[in-house]
Coordinates of C-alpha atoms in Angstrom, one line a residue:
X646 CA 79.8 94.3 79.7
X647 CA 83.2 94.9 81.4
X648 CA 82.7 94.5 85.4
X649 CA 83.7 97.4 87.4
X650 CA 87.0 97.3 89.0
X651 CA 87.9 96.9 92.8
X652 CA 90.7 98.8 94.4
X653 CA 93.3 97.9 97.1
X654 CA 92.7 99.6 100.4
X655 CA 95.0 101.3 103.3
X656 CA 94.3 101.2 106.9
X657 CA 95.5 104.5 107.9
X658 CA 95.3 104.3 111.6
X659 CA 93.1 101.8 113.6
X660 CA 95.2 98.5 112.9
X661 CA 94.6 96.1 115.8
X662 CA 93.4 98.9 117.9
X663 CA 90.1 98.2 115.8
X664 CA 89.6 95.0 118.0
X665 CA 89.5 96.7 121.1
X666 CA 87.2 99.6 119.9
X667 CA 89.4 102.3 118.8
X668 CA 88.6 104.6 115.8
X669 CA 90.1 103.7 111.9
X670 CA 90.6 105.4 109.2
X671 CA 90.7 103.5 105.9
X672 CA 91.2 104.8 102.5
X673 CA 90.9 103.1 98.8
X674 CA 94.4 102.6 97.2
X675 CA 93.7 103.0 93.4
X676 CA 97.5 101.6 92.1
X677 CA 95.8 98.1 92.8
X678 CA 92.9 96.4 91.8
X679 CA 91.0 93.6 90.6
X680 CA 88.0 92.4 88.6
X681 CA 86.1 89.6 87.6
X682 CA 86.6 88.0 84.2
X683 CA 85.5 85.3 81.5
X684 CA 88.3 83.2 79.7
X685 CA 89.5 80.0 78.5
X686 CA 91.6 79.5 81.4
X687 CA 95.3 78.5 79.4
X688 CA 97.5 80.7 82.0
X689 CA 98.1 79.0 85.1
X690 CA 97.2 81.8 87.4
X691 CA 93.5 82.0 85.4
X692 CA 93.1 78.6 86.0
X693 CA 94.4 78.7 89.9
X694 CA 92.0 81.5 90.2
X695 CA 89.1 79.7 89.1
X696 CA 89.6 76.7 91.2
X697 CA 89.6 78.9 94.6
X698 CA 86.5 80.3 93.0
X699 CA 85.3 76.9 92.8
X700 CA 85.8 76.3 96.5
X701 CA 85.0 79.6 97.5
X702 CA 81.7 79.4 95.7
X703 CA 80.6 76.1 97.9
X704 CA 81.6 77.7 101.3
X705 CA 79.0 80.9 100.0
X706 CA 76.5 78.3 99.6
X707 CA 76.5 77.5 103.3
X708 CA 76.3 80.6 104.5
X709 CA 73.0 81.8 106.0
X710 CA 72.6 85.7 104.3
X711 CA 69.7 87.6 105.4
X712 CA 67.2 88.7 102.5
X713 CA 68.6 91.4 102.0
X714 CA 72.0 90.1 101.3
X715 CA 71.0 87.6 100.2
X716 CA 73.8 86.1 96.5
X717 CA 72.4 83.9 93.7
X718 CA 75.0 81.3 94.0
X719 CA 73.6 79.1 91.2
X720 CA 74.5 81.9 88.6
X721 CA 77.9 82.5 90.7
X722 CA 78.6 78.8 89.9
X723 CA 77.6 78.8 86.3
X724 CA 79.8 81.3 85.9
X725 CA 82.8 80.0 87.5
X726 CA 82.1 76.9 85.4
X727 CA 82.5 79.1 82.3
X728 CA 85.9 80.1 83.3
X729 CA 85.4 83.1 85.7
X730 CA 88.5 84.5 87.4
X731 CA 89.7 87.4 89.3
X732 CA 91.9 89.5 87.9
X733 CA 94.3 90.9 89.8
X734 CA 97.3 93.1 90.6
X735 CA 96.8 93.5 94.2
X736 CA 100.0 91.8 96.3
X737 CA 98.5 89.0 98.5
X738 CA 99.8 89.3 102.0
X739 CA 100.7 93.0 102.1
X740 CA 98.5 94.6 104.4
X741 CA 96.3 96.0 101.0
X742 CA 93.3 93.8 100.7
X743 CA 93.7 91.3 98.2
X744 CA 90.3 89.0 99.7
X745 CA 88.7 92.5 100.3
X746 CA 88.7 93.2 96.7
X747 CA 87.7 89.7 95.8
X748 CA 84.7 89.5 98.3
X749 CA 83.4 93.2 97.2
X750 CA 83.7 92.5 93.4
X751 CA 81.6 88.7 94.0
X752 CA 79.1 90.6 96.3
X753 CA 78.6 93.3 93.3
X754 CA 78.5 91.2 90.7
X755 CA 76.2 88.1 92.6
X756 CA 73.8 90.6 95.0
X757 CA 70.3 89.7 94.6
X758 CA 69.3 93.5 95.7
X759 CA 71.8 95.4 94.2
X760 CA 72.9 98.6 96.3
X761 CA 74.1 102.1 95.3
X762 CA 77.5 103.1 97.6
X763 CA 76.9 106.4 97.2
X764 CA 73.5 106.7 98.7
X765 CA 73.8 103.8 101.8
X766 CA 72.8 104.9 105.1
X767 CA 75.0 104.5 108.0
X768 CA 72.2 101.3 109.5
X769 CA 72.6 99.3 105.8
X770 CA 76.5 100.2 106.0
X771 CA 76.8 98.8 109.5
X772 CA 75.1 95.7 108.4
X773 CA 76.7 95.4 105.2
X774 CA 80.2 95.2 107.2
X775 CA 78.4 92.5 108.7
X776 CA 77.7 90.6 105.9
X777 CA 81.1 91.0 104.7
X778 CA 83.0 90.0 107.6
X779 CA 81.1 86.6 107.2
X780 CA 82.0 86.4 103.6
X781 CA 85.7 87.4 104.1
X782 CA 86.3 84.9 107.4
X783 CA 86.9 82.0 104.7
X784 CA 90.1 83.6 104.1
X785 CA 91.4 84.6 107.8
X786 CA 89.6 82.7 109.9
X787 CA 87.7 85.6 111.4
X788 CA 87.2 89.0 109.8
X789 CA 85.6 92.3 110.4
X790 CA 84.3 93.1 107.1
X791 CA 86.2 96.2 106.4
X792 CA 88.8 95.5 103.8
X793 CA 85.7 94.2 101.6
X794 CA 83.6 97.2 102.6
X795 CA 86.1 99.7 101.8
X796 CA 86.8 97.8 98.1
X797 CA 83.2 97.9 97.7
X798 CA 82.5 101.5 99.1
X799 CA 85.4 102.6 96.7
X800 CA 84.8 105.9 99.7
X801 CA 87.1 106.7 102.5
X802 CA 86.1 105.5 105.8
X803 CA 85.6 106.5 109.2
X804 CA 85.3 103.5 112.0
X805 CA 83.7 105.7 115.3
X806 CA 83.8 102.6 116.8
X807 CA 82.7 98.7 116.9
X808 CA 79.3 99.8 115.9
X809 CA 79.7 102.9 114.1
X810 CA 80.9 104.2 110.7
X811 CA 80.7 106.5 107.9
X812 CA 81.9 107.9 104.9
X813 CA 84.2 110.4 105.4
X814 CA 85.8 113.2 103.4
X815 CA 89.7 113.2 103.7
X816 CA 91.4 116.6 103.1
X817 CA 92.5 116.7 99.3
X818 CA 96.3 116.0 98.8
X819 CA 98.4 118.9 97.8
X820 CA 101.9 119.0 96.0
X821 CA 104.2 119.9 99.2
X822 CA 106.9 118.3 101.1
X823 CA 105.1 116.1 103.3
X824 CA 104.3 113.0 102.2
X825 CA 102.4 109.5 103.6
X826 CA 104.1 106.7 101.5
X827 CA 104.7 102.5 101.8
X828 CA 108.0 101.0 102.1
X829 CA 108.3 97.5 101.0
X830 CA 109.3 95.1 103.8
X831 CA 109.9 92.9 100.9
X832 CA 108.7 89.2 102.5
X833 CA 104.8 89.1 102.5
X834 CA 102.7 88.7 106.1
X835 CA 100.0 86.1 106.7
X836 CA 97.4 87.9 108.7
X837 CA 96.1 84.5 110.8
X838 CA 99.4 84.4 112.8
X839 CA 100.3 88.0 113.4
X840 CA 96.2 88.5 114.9
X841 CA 97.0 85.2 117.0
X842 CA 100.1 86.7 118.9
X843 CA 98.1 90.0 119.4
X844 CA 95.1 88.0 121.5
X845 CA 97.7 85.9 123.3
X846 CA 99.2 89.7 124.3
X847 CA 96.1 90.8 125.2
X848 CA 95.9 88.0 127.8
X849 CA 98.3 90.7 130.1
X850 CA 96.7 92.9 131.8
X851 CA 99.3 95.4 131.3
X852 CA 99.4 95.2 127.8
X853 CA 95.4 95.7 127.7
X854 CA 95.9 98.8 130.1
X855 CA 98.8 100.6 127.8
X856 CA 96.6 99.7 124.8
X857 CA 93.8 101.4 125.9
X858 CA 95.4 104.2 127.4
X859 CA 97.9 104.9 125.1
X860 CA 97.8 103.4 121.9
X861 CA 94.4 104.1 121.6
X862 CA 94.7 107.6 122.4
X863 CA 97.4 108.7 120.2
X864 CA 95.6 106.8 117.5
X865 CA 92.2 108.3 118.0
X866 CA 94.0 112.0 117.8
X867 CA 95.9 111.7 115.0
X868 CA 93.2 110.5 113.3
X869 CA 91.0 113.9 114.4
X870 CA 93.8 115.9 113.5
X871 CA 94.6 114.4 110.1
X872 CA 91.0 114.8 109.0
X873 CA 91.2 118.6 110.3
X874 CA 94.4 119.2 108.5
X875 CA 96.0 120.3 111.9
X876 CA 99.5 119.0 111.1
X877 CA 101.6 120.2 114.3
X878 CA 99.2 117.9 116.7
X879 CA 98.8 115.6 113.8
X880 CA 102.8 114.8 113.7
X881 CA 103.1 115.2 117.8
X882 CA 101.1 112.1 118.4
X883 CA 101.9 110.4 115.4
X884 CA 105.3 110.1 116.9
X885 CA 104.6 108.4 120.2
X886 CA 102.0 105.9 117.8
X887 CA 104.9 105.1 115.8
X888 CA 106.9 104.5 119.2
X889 CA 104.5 102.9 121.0
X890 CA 104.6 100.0 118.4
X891 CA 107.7 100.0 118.1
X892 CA 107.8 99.1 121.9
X893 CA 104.6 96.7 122.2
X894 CA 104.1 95.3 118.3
X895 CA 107.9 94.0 117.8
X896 CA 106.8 90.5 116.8
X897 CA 105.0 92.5 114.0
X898 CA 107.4 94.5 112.4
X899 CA 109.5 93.0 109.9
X900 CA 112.7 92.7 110.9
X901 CA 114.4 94.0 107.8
X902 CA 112.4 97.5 109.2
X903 CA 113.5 97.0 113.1
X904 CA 116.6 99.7 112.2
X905 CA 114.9 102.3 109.8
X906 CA 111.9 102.5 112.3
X907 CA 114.1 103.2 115.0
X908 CA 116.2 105.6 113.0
X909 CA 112.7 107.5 111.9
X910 CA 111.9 107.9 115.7
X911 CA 115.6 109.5 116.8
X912 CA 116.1 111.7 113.7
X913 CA 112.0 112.9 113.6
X914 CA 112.8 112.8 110.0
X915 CA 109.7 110.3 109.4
X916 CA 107.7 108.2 111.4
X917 CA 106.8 104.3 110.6
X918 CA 103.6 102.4 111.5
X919 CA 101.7 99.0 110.7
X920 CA 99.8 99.3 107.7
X921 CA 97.3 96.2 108.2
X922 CA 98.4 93.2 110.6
X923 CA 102.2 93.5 109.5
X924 CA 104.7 90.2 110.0
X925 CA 105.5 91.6 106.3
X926 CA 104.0 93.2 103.6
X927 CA 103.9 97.0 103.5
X928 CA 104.8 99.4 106.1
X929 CA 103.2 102.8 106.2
X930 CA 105.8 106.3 106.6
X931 CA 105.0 109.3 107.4
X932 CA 107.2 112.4 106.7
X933 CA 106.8 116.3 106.4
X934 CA 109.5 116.2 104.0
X935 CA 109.9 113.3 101.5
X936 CA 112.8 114.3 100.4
X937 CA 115.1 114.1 103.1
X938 CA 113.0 110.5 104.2
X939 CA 113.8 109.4 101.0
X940 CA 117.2 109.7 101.2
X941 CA 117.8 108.3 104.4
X942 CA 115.4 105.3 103.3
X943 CA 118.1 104.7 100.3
X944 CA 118.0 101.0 99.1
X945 CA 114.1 100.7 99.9
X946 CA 111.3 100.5 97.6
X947 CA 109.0 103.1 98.6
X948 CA 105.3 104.4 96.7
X949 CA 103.8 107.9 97.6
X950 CA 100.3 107.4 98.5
X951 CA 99.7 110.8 99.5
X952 CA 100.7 114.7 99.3
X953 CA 100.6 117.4 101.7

């Protein structure tokens, strides 16, 4: 029996701002994935895979799942012992979910009570988030539990706030000019680090204040106006998100990016933001007309994730 596949995700809008209770859009990205899979473990990255496995499965073992949750960790380590290892194409430490994917595919497979995504209720997803966030903190330290959701929801998703989410329907992409694509910072991010120098910032009471009141803000609308299709607002607040971090998250952008982020906020020709905790890894563009961005992004590697 082939096990099912586990795509790469996109935060949208709500990186960091998540922390402090702002909303967050999140989307599956289907160009990566993973699964889990049997051999004799000859290539070195097989056999690499299933050693993390290996440790991974012990730190499962300790952890204290409610019934519900609950994994059968016995047949997790037989398995591993029969060469089990995740396959995978998804970049680690781009800002895409590599430990989501992993974390959703073990809970699928491993589940005691299995679950059908397309018919959880908003209480069982809340928890669920929960559950993940526990499984995924072996690989940041701390972890909210939505890359894993959204790998395992395979569903776009909608974070109200710290307690509340749903599934959401995003407005179907359409051939036009406009575009939301990823540029390629081309050195990868560690995630630890770049959500360390965000909580020593929050220490300043200023920088908590313009959070809330701005970042916040423009995040939360663009986010309403995307879902609504309303592109004129959408774009309008997009633009002081985009310069707001380019103000307050410097440590975060890469700095082969500092220039073409600045040049995207004096030309309006696109606009640049964090796509996950950033230091590396992928950077997220927006543009209402790809063309023309991609010109003036020459001598970057750039995928289109989305049409409009």
């Amino acid at each position: 029996m082939t096990n099912p596949l586990f795509y790469a995700k996109i935060i949208l809008f709500g990186e960091y701002g998540m922390i402090e209770d702002s909303q967050g859009l999140v989307v599956p990205y289907s160009f990566y994935k993973g699964t889990l899979k049997y051999s004799d473990l000859s290539a070195e990255f097989e056999r690499k895979s299933n050693h993390h496995l290996q440790k991974y499965s012990d730190y499962l073992a300790d952890l204290s799942l409610s019934e519900d949750f609950k994994l059968d960790i016995d047949r997790f380590k037989t398995d591993i012992s029969n060469g089990l290892f995740f396959d995978s194409n998804i970049p680690q430490g781009y800002g895409v979910g590599s430990s989501g994917a992993l974390v959703a595919a073990i809970f699928e497979k491993y589940s005691v009570k299995k679950l059908n995504p397309e018919t959880i209720s908003k209480e069982i997803l809340k928890n669920l988030k929960a559950v993940f966030g526990e499984m995924e903190s072996y690989f940041h330290g701390k972890s909210s539990g939505m890359d894993p959701l959204i790998c395992y929801m395979n569903l776009p998703i909608l974070i109200e706030n710290k307690e509340n989410l749903d599934k959401v329907a995003i407005p179907d992409g359409q051939v036009g000019k406009g575009a939301i694509f990823l540029i390629d910072s081309g050195i990868t991010g560690e995630t630890g680090p770049m959500i360390q120098i965000f909580f020593e910032k929050m220490k300043a009471e200023g920088f908590r204040k313009t959070l809330k009141e701005e970042f916040i803000r423009y995040n939360n609308a663009c986010i309403e106006s995307f879902l609504k299709k309303d592109m004129n607002p959408f774009f309008r607040n997009l633009k002081k998100l985009s310069h707001w971090a380019y103000e307050h998250f410097r440590p975060m952008i890469p700095e082969s990016i500092f220039n073409i982020w600045k040049k995207g906020l004096d030309s309006n020709a696109y606009y640049l933001k964090l796509c996950g905790s950033g230091g590396g890894g992928y950077i997220l563009g927006f543009t209402q007309d790809y063309e023309k961005a991609e010109k003036m992004l020459d001598g970057f590697q750039k995928e289109v994730i989305y049409r409009f």
